[in-house]
Short mmCIF file of C-alpha atoms in Angstrom, two decimals:
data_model
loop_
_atom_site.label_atom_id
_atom_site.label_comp_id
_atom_site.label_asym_id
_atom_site.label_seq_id
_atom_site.Cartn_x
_atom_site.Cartn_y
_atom_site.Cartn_z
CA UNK A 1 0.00 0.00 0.00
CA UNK A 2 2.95 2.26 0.66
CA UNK A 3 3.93 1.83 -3.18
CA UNK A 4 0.71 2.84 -4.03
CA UNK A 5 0.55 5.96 -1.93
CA UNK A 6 3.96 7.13 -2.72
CA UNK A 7 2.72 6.89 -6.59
CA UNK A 8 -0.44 8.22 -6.21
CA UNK A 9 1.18 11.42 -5.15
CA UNK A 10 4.03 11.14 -7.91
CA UNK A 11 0.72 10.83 -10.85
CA UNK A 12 -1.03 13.82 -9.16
CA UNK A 13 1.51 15.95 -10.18
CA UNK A 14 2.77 14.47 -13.58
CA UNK A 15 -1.18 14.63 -13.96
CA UNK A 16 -0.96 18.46 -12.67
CA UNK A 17 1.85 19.57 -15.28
CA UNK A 18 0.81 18.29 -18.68
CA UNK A 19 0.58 20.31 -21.17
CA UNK A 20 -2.05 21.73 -23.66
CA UNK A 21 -4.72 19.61 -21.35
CA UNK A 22 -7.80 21.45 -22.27
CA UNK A 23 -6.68 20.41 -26.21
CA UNK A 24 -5.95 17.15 -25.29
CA UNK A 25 -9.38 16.74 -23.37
CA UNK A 26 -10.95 17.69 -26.61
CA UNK A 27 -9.10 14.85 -28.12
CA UNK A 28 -9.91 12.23 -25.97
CA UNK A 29 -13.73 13.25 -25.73
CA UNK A 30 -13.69 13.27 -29.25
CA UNK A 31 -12.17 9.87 -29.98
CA UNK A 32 -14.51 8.38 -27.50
CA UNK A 33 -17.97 10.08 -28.91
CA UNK A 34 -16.97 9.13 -32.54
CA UNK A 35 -16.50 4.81 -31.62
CA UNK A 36 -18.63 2.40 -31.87
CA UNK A 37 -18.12 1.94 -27.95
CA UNK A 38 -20.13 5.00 -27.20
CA UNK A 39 -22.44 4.59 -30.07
CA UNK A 40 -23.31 1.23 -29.25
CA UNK A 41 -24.19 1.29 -25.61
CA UNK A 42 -27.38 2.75 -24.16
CA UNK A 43 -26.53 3.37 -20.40
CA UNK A 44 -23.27 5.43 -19.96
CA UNK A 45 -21.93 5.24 -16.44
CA UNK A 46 -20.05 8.41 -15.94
CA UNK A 47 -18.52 10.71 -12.93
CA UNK A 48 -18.18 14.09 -12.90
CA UNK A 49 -14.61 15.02 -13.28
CA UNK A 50 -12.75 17.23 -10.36
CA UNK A 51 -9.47 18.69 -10.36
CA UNK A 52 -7.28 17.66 -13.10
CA UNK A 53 -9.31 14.96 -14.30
CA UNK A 54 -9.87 14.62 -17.88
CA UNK A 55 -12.98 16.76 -18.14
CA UNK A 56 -16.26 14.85 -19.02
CA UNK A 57 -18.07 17.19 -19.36
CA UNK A 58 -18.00 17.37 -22.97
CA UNK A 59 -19.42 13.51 -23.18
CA UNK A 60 -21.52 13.93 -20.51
CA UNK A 61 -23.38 17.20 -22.65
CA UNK A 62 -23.56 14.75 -25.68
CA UNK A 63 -24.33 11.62 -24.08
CA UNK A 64 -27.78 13.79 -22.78
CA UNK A 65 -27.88 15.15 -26.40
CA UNK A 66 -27.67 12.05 -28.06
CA UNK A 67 -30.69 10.46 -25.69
CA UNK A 68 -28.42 8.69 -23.70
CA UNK A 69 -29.06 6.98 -20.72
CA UNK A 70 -26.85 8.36 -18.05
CA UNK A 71 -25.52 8.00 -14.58
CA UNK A 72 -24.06 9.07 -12.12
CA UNK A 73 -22.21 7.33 -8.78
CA UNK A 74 -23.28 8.42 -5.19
CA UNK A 75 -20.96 7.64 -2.93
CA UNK A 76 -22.96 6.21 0.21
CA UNK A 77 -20.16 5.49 3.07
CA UNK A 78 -16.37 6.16 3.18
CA UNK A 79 -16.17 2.36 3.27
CA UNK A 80 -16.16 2.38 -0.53
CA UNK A 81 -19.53 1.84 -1.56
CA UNK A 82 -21.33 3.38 -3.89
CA UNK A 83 -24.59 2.84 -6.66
CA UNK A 84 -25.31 4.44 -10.04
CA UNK A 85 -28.60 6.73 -10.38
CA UNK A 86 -30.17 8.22 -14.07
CA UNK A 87 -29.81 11.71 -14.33
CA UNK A 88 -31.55 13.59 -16.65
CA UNK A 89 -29.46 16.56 -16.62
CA UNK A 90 -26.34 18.57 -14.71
CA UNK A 91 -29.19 20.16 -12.57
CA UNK A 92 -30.00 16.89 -10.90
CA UNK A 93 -26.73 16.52 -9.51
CA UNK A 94 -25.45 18.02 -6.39
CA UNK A 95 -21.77 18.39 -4.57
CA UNK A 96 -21.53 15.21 -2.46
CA UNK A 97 -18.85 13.54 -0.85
CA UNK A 98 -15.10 14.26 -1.56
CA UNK A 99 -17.29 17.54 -3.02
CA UNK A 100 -17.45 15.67 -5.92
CA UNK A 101 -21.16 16.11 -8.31
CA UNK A 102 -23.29 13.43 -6.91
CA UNK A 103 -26.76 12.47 -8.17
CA UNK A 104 -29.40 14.37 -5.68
CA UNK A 105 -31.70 11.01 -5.01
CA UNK A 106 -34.65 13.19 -4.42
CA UNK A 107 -34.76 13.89 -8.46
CA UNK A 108 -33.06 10.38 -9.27
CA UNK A 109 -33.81 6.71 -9.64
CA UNK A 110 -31.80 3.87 -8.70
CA UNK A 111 -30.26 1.73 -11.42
CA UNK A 112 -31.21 -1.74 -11.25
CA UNK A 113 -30.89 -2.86 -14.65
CA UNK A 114 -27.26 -2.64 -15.78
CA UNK A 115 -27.53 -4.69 -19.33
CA UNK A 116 -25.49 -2.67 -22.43
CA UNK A 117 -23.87 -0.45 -19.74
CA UNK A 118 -20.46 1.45 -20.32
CA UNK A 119 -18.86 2.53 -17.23
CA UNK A 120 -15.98 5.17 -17.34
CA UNK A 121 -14.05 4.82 -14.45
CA UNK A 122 -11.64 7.30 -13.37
CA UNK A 123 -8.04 6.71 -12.56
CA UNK A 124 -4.68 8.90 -11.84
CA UNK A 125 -3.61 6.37 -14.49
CA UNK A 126 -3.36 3.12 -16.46
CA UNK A 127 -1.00 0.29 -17.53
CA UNK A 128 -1.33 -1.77 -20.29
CA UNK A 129 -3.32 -4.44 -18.85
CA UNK A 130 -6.29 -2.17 -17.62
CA UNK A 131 -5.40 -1.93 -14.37
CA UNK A 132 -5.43 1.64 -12.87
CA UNK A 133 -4.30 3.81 -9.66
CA UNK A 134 -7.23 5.37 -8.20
CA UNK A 135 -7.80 7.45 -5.47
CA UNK A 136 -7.15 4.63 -2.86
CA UNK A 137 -11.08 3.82 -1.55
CA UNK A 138 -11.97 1.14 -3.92
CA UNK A 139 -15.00 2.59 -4.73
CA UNK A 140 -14.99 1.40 -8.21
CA UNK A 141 -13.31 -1.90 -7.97
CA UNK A 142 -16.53 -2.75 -5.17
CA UNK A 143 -18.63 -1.74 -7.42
CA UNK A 144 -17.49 -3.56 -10.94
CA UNK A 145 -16.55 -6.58 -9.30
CA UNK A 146 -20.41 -7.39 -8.76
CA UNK A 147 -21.72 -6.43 -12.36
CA UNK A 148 -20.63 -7.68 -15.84
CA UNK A 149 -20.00 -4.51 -17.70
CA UNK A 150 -18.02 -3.04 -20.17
CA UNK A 151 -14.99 -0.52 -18.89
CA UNK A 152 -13.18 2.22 -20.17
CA UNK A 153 -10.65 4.74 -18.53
CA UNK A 154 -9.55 8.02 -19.78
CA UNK A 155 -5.80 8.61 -19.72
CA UNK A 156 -3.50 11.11 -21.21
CA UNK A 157 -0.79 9.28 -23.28
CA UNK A 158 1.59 10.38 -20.63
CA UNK A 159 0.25 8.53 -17.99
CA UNK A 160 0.12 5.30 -19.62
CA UNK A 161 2.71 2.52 -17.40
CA UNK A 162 3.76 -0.49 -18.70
CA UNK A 163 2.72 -1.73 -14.94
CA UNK A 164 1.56 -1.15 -12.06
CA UNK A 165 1.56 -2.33 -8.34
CA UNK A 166 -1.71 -4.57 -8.08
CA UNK A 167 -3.81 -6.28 -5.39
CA UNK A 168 -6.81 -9.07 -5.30
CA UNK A 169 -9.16 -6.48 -5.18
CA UNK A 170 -8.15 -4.00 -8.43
CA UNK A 171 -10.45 -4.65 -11.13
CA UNK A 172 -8.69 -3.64 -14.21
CA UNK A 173 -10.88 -1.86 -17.51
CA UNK A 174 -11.43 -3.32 -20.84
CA UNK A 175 -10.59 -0.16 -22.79
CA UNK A 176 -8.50 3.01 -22.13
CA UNK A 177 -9.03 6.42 -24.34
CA UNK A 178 -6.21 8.53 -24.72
CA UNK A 179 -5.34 11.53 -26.86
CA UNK A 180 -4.50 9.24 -29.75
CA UNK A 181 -6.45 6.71 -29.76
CA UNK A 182 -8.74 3.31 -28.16
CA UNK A 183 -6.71 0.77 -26.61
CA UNK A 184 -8.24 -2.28 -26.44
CA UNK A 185 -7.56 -4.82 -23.40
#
């Protein structure tokens, strides 16, 4: 876990000082609005992005566009658990935990159902297997390790490892979207 720790804070500030981000955010929304991943599912499990995240927010504004299905986590404990709820549109969400956006449950539904879902799942970054560094609460891995669904991680090109330090738990994705490209796990 130490390992982990000490490179979380290392990818926070690679993540910090790249370059031409709002350009390569473009990109990388882009790439993933024009495949056949986004095209082809019908429930998009998103997150709001915070700090210097890639920003979804140009999916997110499409996804709703396009007649999209979307959703939103709520974090419910800091024990790592969390669910998905629709949202219709950014005014349904609120800040939540972390003061992250978070679906406000008195305007949102539960999902229940989560057949031809695509989850993007957030990460300080990748390695070429799928796995990821997150923030360190397993919030994600809880959650994808009790549905079948298809994964994808946005990741600047930069932050791409050849490996990284894994455990039992990580659940790695089955896609990552970078500024050049899909690659496919």
């Amino acid at each position: 876990m130490q390992i982990k720790s000490k490179l979380r804070k290392e990818m926070k500030v690679r993540r910090a000082e790249i370059s031409d981000k709002s350009k390569k955010d473009k990109l990388i929304s882009d790439i993933f609005l024009n495949s056949d991943l986004y095209k082809n599912c019908r429930l998009l499990l998103c997150y709001s992005s915070y700090g210097s995240e890639i920003s979804t927010t140009r999916i997110i504004s499409a996804a709703f566009a396009d007649g999209k299905a979307v959703a939103f986590p709520l974090c419910l404990d800091s024990c790592g658990n969390m669910e998905f709820y629709f949202v219709a549109s950014f005014n349904d969400l609120n800040r939540g935990m972390y003061g992250i956006l978070e679906p406000n449950t008195d305007k949102c539904c539960k999902i229940t159902d989560y057949s031809d879902a695509l989850c993007l799942v957030p990460g300080l970054c990748f390695d070429l297997k799928g796995f990821r560094l997150g923030y360190g609460k397993g919030y994600y891995d809880r959650f994808l390790e009790k549905f079948t669904i298809k994964t994808a991680g946005l990741c600047y090109n930069e932050l791409i490892q050849n490996s990284l330090p894994i455990d039992k738990y990580d659940v790695s994705v089955d896609y990552i979207i970078t500024q050049t490209g899909i690659i496919t796990l």
